[in-house]
CSV table of C-alpha atoms in Angstrom, one decimal:
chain,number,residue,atom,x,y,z
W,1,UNK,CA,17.5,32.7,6.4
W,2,UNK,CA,15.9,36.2,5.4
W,3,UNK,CA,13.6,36.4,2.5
W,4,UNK,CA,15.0,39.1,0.8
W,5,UNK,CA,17.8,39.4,-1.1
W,6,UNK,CA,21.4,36.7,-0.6
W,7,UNK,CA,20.9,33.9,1.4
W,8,UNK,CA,23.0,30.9,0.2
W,9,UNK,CA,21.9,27.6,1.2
W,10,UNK,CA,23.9,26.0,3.8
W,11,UNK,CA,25.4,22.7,3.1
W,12,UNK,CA,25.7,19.1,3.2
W,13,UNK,CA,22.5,17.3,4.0
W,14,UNK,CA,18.7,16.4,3.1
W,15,UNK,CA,17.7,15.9,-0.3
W,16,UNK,CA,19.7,18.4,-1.9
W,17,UNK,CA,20.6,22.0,-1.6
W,18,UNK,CA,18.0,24.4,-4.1
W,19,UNK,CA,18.6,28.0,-4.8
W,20,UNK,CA,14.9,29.9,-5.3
W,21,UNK,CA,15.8,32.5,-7.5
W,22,UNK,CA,13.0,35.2,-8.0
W,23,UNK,CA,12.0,38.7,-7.4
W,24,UNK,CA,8.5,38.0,-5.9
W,25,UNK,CA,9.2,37.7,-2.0
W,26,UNK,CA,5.4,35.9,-1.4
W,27,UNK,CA,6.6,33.2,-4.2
W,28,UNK,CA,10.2,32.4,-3.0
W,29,UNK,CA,8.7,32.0,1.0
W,30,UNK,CA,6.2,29.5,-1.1
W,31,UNK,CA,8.8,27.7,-2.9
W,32,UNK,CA,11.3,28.2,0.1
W,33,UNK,CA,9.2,26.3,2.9
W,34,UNK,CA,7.4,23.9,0.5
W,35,UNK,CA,10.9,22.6,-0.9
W,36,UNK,CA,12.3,22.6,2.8
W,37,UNK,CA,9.5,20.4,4.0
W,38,UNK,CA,10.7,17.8,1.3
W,39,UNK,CA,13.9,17.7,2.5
W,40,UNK,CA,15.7,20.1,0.5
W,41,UNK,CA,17.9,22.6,1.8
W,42,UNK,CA,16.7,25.8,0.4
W,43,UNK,CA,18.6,29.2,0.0
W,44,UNK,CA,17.2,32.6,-2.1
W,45,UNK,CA,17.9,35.2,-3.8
W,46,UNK,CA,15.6,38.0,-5.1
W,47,UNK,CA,16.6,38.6,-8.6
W,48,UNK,CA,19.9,37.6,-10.9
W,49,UNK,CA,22.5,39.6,-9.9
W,50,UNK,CA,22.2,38.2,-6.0
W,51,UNK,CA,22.0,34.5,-7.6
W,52,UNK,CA,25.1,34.9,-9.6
W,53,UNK,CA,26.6,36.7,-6.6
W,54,UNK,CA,26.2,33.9,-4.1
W,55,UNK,CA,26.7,31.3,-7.1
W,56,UNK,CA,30.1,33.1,-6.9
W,57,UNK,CA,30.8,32.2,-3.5
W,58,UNK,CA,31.7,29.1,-1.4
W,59,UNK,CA,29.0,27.6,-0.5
W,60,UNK,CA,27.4,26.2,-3.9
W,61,UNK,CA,23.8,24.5,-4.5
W,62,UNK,CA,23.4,21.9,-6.3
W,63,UNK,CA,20.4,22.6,-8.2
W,64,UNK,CA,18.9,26.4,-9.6
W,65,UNK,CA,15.2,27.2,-9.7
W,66,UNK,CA,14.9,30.3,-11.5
W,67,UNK,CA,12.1,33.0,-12.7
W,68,UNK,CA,12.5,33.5,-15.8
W,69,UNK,CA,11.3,37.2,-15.8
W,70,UNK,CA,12.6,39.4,-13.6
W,71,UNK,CA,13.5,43.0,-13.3
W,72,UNK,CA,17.6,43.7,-14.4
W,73,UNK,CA,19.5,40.7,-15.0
W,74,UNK,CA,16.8,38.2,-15.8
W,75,UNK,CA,16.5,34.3,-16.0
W,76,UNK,CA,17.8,34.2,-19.5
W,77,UNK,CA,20.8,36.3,-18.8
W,78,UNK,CA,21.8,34.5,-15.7
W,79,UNK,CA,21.8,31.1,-17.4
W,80,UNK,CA,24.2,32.4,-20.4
W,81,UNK,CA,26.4,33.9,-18.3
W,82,UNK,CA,27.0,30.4,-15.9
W,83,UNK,CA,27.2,28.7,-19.1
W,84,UNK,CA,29.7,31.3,-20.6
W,85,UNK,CA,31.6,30.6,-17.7
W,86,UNK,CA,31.5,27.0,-18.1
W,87,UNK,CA,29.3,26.4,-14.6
W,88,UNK,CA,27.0,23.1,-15.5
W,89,UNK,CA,24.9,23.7,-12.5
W,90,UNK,CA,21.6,22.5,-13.2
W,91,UNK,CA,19.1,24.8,-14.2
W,92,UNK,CA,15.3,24.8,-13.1
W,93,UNK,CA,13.4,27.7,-15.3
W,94,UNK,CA,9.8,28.9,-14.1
W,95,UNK,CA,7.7,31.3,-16.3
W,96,UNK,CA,4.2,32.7,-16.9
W,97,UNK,CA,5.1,31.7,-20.5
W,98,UNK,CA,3.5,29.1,-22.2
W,99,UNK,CA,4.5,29.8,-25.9
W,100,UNK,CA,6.8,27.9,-27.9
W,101,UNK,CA,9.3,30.1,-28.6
W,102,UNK,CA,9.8,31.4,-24.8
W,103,UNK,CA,10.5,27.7,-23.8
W,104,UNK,CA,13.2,27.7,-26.3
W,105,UNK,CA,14.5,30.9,-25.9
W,106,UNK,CA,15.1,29.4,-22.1
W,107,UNK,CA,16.7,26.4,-22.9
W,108,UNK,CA,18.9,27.7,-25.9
W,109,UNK,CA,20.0,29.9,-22.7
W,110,UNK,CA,21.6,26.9,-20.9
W,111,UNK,CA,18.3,25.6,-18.9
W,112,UNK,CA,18.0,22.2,-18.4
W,113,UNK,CA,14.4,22.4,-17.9
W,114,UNK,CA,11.4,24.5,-18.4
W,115,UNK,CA,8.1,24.8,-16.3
W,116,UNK,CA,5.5,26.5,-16.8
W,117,UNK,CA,3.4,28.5,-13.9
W,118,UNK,CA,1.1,27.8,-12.4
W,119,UNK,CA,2.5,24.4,-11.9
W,120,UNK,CA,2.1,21.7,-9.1
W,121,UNK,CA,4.4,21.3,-6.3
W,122,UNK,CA,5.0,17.6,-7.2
W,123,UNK,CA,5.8,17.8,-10.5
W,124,UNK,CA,8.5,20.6,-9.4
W,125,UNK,CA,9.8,17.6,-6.7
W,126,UNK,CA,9.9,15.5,-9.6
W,127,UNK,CA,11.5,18.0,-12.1
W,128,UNK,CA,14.5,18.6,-9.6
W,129,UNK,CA,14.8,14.7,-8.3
W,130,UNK,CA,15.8,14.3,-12.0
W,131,UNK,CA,18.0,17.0,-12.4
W,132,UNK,CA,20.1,15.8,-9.5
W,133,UNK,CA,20.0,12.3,-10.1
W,134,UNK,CA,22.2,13.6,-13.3
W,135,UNK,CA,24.8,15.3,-11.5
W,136,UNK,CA,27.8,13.8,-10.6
W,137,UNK,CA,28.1,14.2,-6.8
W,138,UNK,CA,30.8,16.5,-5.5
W,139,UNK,CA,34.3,14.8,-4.6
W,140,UNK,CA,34.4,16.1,-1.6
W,141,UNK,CA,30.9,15.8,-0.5
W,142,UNK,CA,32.0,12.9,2.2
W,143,UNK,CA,28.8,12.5,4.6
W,144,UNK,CA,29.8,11.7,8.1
W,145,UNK,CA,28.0,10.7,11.0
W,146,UNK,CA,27.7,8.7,14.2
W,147,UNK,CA,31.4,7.1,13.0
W,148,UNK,CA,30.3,6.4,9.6
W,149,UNK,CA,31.9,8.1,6.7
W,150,UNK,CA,30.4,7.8,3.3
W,151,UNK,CA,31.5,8.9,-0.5
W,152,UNK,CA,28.8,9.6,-2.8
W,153,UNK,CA,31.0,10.4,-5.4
W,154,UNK,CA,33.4,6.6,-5.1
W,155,UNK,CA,29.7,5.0,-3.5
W,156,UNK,CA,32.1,3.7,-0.8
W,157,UNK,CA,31.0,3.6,2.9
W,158,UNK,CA,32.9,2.6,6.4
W,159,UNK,CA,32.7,2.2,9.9
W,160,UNK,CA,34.9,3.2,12.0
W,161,UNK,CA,37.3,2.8,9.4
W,162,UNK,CA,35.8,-0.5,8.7
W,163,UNK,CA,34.3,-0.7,5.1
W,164,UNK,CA,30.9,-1.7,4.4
W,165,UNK,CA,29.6,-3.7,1.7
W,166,UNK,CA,26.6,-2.1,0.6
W,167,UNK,CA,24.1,-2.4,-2.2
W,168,UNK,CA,23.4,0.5,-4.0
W,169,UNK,CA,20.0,0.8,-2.0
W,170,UNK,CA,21.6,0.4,1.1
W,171,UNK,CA,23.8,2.9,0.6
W,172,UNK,CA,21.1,5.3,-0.7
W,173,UNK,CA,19.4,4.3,2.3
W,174,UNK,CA,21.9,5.3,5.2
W,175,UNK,CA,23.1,8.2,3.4
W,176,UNK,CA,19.7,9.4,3.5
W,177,UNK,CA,19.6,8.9,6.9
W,178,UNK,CA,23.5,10.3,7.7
W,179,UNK,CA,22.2,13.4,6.0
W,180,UNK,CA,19.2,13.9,8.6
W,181,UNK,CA,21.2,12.5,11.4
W,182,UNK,CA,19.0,12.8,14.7
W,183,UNK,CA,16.1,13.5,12.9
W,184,UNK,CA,13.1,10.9,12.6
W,185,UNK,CA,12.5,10.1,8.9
W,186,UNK,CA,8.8,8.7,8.1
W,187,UNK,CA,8.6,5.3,6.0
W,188,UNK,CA,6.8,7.6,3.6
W,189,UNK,CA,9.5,10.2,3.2
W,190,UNK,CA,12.3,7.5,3.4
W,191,UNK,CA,10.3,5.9,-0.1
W,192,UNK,CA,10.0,9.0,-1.4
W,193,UNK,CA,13.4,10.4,-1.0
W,194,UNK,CA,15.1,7.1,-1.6
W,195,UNK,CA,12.9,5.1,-4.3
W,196,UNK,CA,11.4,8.2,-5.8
W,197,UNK,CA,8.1,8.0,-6.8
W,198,UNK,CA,7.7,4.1,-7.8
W,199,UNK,CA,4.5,3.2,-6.5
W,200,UNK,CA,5.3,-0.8,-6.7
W,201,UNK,CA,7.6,-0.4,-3.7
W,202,UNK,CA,5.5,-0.8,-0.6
W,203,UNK,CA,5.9,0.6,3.1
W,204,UNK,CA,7.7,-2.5,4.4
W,205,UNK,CA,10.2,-2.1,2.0
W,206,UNK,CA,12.1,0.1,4.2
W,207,UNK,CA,11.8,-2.1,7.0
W,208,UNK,CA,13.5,-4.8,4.9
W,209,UNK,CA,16.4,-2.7,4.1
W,210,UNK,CA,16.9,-1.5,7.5
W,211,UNK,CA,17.3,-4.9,8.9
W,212,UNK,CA,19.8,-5.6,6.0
W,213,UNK,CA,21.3,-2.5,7.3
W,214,UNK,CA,21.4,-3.0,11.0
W,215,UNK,CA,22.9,-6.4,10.0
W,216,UNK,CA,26.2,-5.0,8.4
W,217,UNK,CA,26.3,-2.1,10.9
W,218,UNK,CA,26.4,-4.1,13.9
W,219,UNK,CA,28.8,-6.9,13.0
W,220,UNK,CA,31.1,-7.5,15.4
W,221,UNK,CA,29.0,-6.2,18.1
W,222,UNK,CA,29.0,-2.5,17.4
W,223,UNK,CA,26.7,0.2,19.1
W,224,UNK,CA,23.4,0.6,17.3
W,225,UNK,CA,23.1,4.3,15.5
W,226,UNK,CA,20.0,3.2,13.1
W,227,UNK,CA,17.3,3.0,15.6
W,228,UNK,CA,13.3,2.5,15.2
W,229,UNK,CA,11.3,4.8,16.5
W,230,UNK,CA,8.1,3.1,17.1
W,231,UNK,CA,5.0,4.3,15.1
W,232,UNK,CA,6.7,7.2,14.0
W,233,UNK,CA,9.9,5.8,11.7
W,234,UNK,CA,13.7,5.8,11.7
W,235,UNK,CA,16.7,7.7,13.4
W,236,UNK,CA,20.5,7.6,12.8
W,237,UNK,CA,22.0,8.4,15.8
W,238,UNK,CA,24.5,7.1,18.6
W,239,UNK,CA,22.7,5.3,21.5
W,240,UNK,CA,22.6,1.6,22.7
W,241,UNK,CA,25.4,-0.7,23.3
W,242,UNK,CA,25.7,-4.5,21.9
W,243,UNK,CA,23.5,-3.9,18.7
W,244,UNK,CA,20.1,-4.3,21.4
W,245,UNK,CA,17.1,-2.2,21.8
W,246,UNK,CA,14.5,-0.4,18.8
């Protein structure tokens, strides 16, 4: 992924996929690599006519972060023209400006939310967890991994072509982990990215839902893919035979 102009964000997995729209090169690296180590995927473009270019294209975000002032076709005009054109895509809008009128003039545009810079990295987390959690998943955004194939959109899950009977965490749970197959997710970013930030749940939540999870994904005998790694956290991945082993 360069940093400079057009690079869309490529699909399917982590937390979400973000488009960093602005013309300051030192502030979309910022926003890029913070944002990626949270588990988004992260693409950018350095001003509004290279956002609606790739927003044109195939490979869609799901979520928009965009400066609001920019040199040519700025925030505001970018948001009227996706709405004009009926695109609902969630809209993120960063500014140095704090006056009433400003924040208005953005969301009369089409923005679904305003913030203000300088702002704090979490609250930006927060702001986007939101605007996702609102949109409708893709129909065909099917996740599939390690013989698993799950629908966000029909919250449906199988094995093998066998069906699963999840709860609505547990689903949440091992799509979070489909998403970041072979890659070890913390108990800490496993709350995060699957409770959000409720500070009631504790740590050993996760392992409670895992073991409901390992339960229902290795009836019958199957392999185990949702594997501990010890001290560190959790892995989807194919490995041991008979449901034995971390």
């Amino acid at each position: 992924m360069t940093d400079d102009a057009g690079t869309a964000p490529p699909g399917g997995d982590g937390r979400g996929r973000v488009l960093v729209v602005d013309d300051d090169a030192a502030i979309r690296r910022s926003l890029g690599r913070a944002l990626r180590l949270r588990g988004f995927t992260v693409g950018e473009a350095d001003g509004g006519a290279a956002a609606l270019g790739l927003l044109a294209g195939p490979t869609a975000p799901d979520v928009l972060v965009l400066d609001i002032s920019m040199p040519g076709i700025d925030g505001i005009e970018v948001c009227r023209t996706l709405r004009a054109g009926g695109n609902d895509l969630p809209v993120l809008v960063l500014s140095a400006l704090d006056e009433v009128a400003d924040r208005v003039a953005g969301l009369q545009a089409g923005a679904d939310d305003y913030l203000v810079k300088p702002f704090a990295l979490e609250e930006l987390v927060l702001r986007l967890g939101a605007l996702l959690r609102r949109r409708p998943p893709r129909p065909d955004d099917q996740v599939r991994a390690c013989g698993l194939v799950l629908d966000p959109a029909a919250r449906t899950a199988a094995r093998d072509g066998d069906p699963l009977d999840l709860t609505r965490r547990e689903f949440e749970l091992l799509e979070t982990l489909a998403r970041n197959t072979g890659i070890v997710l913390t108990r800490d970013q496993l709350l995060d990215r699957v409770w959000g930030y409720d500070f009631e749940v504790r740590t050993d939540a996760v392992d409670t839902f895992v073991s409901y999870l390992r339960r229902k994904l290795e009836a019958g005998g199957r392999p185990r893919i949702l594997h501990t790694v010890r001290g560190v956290g959790f892995v989807l991945r194919p490995g041991d035979s008979g449901g034995s082993g971390t």
